[in-house]
Tab-separated table of C-alpha atoms in Angstrom:
chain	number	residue	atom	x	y	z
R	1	UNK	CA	74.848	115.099	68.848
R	2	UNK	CA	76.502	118.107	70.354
R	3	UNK	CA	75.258	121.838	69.326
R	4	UNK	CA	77.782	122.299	66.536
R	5	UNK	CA	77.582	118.820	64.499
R	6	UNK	CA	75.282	118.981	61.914
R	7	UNK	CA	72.928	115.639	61.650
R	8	UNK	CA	74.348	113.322	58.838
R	9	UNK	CA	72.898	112.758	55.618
R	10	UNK	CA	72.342	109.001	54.105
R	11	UNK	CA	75.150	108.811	51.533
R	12	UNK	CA	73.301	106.024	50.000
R	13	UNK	CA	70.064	107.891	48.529
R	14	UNK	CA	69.825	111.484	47.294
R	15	UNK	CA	68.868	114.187	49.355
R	16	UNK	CA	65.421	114.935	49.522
R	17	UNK	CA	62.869	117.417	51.745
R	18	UNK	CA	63.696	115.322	55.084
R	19	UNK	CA	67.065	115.960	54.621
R	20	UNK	CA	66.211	119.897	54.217
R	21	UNK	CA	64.144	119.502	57.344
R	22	UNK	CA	66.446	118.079	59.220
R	23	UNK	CA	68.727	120.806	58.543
R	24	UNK	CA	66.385	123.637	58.635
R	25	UNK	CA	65.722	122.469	62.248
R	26	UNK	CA	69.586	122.247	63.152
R	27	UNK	CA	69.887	125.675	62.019
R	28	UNK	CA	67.181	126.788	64.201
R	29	UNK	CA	68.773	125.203	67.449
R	30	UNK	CA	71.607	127.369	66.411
R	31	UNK	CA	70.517	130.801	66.235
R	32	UNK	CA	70.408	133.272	69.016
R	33	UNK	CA	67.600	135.582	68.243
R	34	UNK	CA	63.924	134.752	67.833
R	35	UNK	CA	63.755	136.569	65.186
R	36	UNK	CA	66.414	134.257	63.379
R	37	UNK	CA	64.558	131.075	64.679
R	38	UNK	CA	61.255	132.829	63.755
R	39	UNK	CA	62.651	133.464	59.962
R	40	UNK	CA	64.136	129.643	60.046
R	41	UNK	CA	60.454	128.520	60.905
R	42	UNK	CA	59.671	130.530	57.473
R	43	UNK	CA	61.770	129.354	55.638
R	44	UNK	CA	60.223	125.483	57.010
R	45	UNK	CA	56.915	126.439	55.998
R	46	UNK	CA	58.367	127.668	52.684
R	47	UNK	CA	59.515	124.324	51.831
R	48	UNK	CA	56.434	122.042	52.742
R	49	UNK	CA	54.556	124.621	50.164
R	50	UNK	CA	57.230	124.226	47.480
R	51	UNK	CA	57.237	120.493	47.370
R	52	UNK	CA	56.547	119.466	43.970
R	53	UNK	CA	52.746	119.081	43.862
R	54	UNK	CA	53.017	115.674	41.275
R	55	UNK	CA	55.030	114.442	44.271
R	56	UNK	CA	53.436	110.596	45.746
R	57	UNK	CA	50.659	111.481	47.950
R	58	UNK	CA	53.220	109.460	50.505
R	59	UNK	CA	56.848	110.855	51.576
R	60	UNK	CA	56.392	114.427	52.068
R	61	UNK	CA	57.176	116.070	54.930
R	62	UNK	CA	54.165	117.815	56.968
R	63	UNK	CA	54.841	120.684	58.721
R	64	UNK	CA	52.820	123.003	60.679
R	65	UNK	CA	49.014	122.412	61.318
R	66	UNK	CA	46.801	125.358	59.750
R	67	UNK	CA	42.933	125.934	58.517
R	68	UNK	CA	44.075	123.520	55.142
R	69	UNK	CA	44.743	120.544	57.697
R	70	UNK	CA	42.142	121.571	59.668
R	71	UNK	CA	39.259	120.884	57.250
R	72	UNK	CA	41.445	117.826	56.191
R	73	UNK	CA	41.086	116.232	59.520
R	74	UNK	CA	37.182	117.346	59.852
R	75	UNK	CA	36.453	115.900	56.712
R	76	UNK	CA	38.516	112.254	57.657
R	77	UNK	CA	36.561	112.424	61.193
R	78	UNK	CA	33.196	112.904	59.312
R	79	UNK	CA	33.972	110.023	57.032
R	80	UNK	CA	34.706	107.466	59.792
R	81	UNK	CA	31.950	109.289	62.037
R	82	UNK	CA	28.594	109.235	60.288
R	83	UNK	CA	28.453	105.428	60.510
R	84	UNK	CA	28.711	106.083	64.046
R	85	UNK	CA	25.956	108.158	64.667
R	86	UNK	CA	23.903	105.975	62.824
R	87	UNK	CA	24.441	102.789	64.163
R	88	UNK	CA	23.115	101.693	67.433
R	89	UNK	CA	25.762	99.897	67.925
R	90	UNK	CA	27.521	103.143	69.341
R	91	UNK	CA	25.218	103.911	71.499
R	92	UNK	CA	25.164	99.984	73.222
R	93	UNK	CA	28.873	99.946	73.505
R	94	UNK	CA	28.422	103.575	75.371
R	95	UNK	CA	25.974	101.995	77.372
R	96	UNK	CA	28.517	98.900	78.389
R	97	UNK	CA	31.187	101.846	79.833
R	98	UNK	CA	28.728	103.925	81.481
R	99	UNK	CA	29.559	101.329	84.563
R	100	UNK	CA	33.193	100.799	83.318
R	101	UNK	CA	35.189	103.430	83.559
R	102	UNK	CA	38.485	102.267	83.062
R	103	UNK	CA	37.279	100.549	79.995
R	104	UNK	CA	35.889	104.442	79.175
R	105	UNK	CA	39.568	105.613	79.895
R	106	UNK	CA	40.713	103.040	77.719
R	107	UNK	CA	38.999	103.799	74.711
R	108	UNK	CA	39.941	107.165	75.023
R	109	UNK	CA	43.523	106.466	75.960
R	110	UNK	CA	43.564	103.722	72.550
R	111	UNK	CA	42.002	106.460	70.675
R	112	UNK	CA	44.983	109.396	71.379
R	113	UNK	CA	47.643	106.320	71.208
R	114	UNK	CA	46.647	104.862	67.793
R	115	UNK	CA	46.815	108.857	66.647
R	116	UNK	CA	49.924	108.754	67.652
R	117	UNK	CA	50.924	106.432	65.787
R	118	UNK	CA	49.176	107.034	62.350
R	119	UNK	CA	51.016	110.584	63.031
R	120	UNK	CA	54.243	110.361	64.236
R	121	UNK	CA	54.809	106.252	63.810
R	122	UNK	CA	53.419	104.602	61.218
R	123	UNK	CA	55.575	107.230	58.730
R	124	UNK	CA	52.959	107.636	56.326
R	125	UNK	CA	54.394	110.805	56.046
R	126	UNK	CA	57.669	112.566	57.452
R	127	UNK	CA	55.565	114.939	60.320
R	128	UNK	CA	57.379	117.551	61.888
R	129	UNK	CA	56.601	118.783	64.946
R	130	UNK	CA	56.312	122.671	64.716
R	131	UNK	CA	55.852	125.623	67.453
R	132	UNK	CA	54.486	122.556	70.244
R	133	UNK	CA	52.010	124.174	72.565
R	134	UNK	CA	53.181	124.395	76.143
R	135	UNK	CA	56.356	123.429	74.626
R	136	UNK	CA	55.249	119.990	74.606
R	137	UNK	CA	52.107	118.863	72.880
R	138	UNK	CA	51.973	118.663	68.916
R	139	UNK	CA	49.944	121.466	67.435
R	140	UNK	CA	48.896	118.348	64.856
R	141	UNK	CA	47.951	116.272	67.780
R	142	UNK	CA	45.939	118.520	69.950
R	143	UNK	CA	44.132	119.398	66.704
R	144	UNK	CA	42.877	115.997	65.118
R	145	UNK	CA	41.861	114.601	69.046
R	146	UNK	CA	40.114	117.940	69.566
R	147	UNK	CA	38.145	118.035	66.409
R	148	UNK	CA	37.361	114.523	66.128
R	149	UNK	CA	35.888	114.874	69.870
R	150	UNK	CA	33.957	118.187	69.104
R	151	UNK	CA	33.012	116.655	65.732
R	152	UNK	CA	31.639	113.599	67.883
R	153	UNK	CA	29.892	115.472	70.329
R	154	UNK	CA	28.026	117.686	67.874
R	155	UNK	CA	27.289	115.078	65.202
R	156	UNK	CA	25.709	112.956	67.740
R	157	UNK	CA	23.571	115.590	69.398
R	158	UNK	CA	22.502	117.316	66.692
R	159	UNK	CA	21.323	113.659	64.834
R	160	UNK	CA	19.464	112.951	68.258
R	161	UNK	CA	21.741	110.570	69.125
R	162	UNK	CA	22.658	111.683	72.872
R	163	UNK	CA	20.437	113.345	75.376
R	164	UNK	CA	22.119	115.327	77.270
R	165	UNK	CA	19.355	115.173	80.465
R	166	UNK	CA	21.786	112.166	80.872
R	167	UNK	CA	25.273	113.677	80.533
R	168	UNK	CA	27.362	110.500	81.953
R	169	UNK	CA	25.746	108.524	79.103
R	170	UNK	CA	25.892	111.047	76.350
R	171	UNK	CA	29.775	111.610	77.540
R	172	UNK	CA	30.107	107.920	76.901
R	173	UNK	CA	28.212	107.454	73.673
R	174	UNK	CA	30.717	111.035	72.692
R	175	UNK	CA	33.887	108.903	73.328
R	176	UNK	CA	32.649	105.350	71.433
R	177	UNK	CA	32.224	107.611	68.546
R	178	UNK	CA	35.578	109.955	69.173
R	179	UNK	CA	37.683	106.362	68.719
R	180	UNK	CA	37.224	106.008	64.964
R	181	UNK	CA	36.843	109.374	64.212
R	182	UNK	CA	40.097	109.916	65.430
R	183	UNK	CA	41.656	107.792	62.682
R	184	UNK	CA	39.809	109.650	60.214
R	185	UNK	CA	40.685	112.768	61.209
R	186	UNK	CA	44.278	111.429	61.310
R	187	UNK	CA	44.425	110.346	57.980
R	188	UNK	CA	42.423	112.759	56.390
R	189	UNK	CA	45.108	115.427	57.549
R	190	UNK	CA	48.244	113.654	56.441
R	191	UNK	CA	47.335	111.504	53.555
R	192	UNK	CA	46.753	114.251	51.386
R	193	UNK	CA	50.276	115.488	52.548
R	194	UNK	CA	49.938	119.112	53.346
């Protein structure tokens, strides 16, 4: 698609807030100032709030990632983690990777890829990519794999459930529980479609 076509909308269904996105974000690619891209990224984050609020909790677009989605994806991580901490199981599969460390990559790997796809994949919701960090990583990303991971680390430690005299160990038992708080967090931010 060269710089001057605009993207092409389905003929076949109505128009709807994807369709707006898509050429909200044309526009921006078209500007010269920052300013003008800066008041395009307005305007962006004045449509996701404008979306009718009766709207299906699925097939919005999600924009942005602020305090609001935040919360969402603590609360998700919380409701997928608390089983964790209590279980033993967690801490016996932590124990199994404490010697396995490529299985310990794994899990952490699994845990950022299945993210991934609840985000940006699955299409639960239309997600938007907005103001990357470095350029590169998803604000939306970097923000449900960090909080589920300092959700893990401080549910677990302040429930007793790591000691961190043994910090290889408590690092493992940390990651066990990061994998399905991830998907909480995940779905906690974008099921609620903000």
């Amino acid at each position: 698609m060269s710089r001057k076509q605009r993207p092409p909308i389905d003929d076949e269904d109505e128009p709807d807030m994807g369709d707006l996105f898509d050429d909200l974000q044309h526009l921006e690619s078209l500007v010269d100032s920052e300013d003008e891209r800066e008041r395009v990224r307005e305007a962006m984050q004045t449509a996701t709030e404008v979306q009718d609020a009766d709207q299906a909790v699925f097939g919005r677009v999600v924009w942005g990632f602020g305090a609001a989605d935040a919360a969402e994806a603590v609360l998700g991580a919380l409701l997928f983690g608390i089983p964790m901490a209590v279980e033993g199981g967690t801490n016996e599969a932590a124990e199994f990777l404490t010697t396995r460390p490529l299985y310990l990559a794994g899990t952490l790997l699994a845990g950022v890829a299945i993210v991934i796809g609840i985000l940006y994949v699955a299409e639960f919701q239309d997600v938007r990519v907005a103001n990357p960090i470095l350029g590169f990583i998803p604000r939306r990303l970097a923000g449900v794999t960090v909080i589920s991971f300092a959700l893990s680390v401080l549910l677990l430690t302040a429930w007793g459930r790591v000691d961190w005299a043994q910090p290889w160990l408590a690092f493992c038992t940390c990651a066990v529980a990061f994998f399905p708080m991830a998907i909480g967090a995940a779905l906690g931010d974008i099921l609620p479609g903000s």
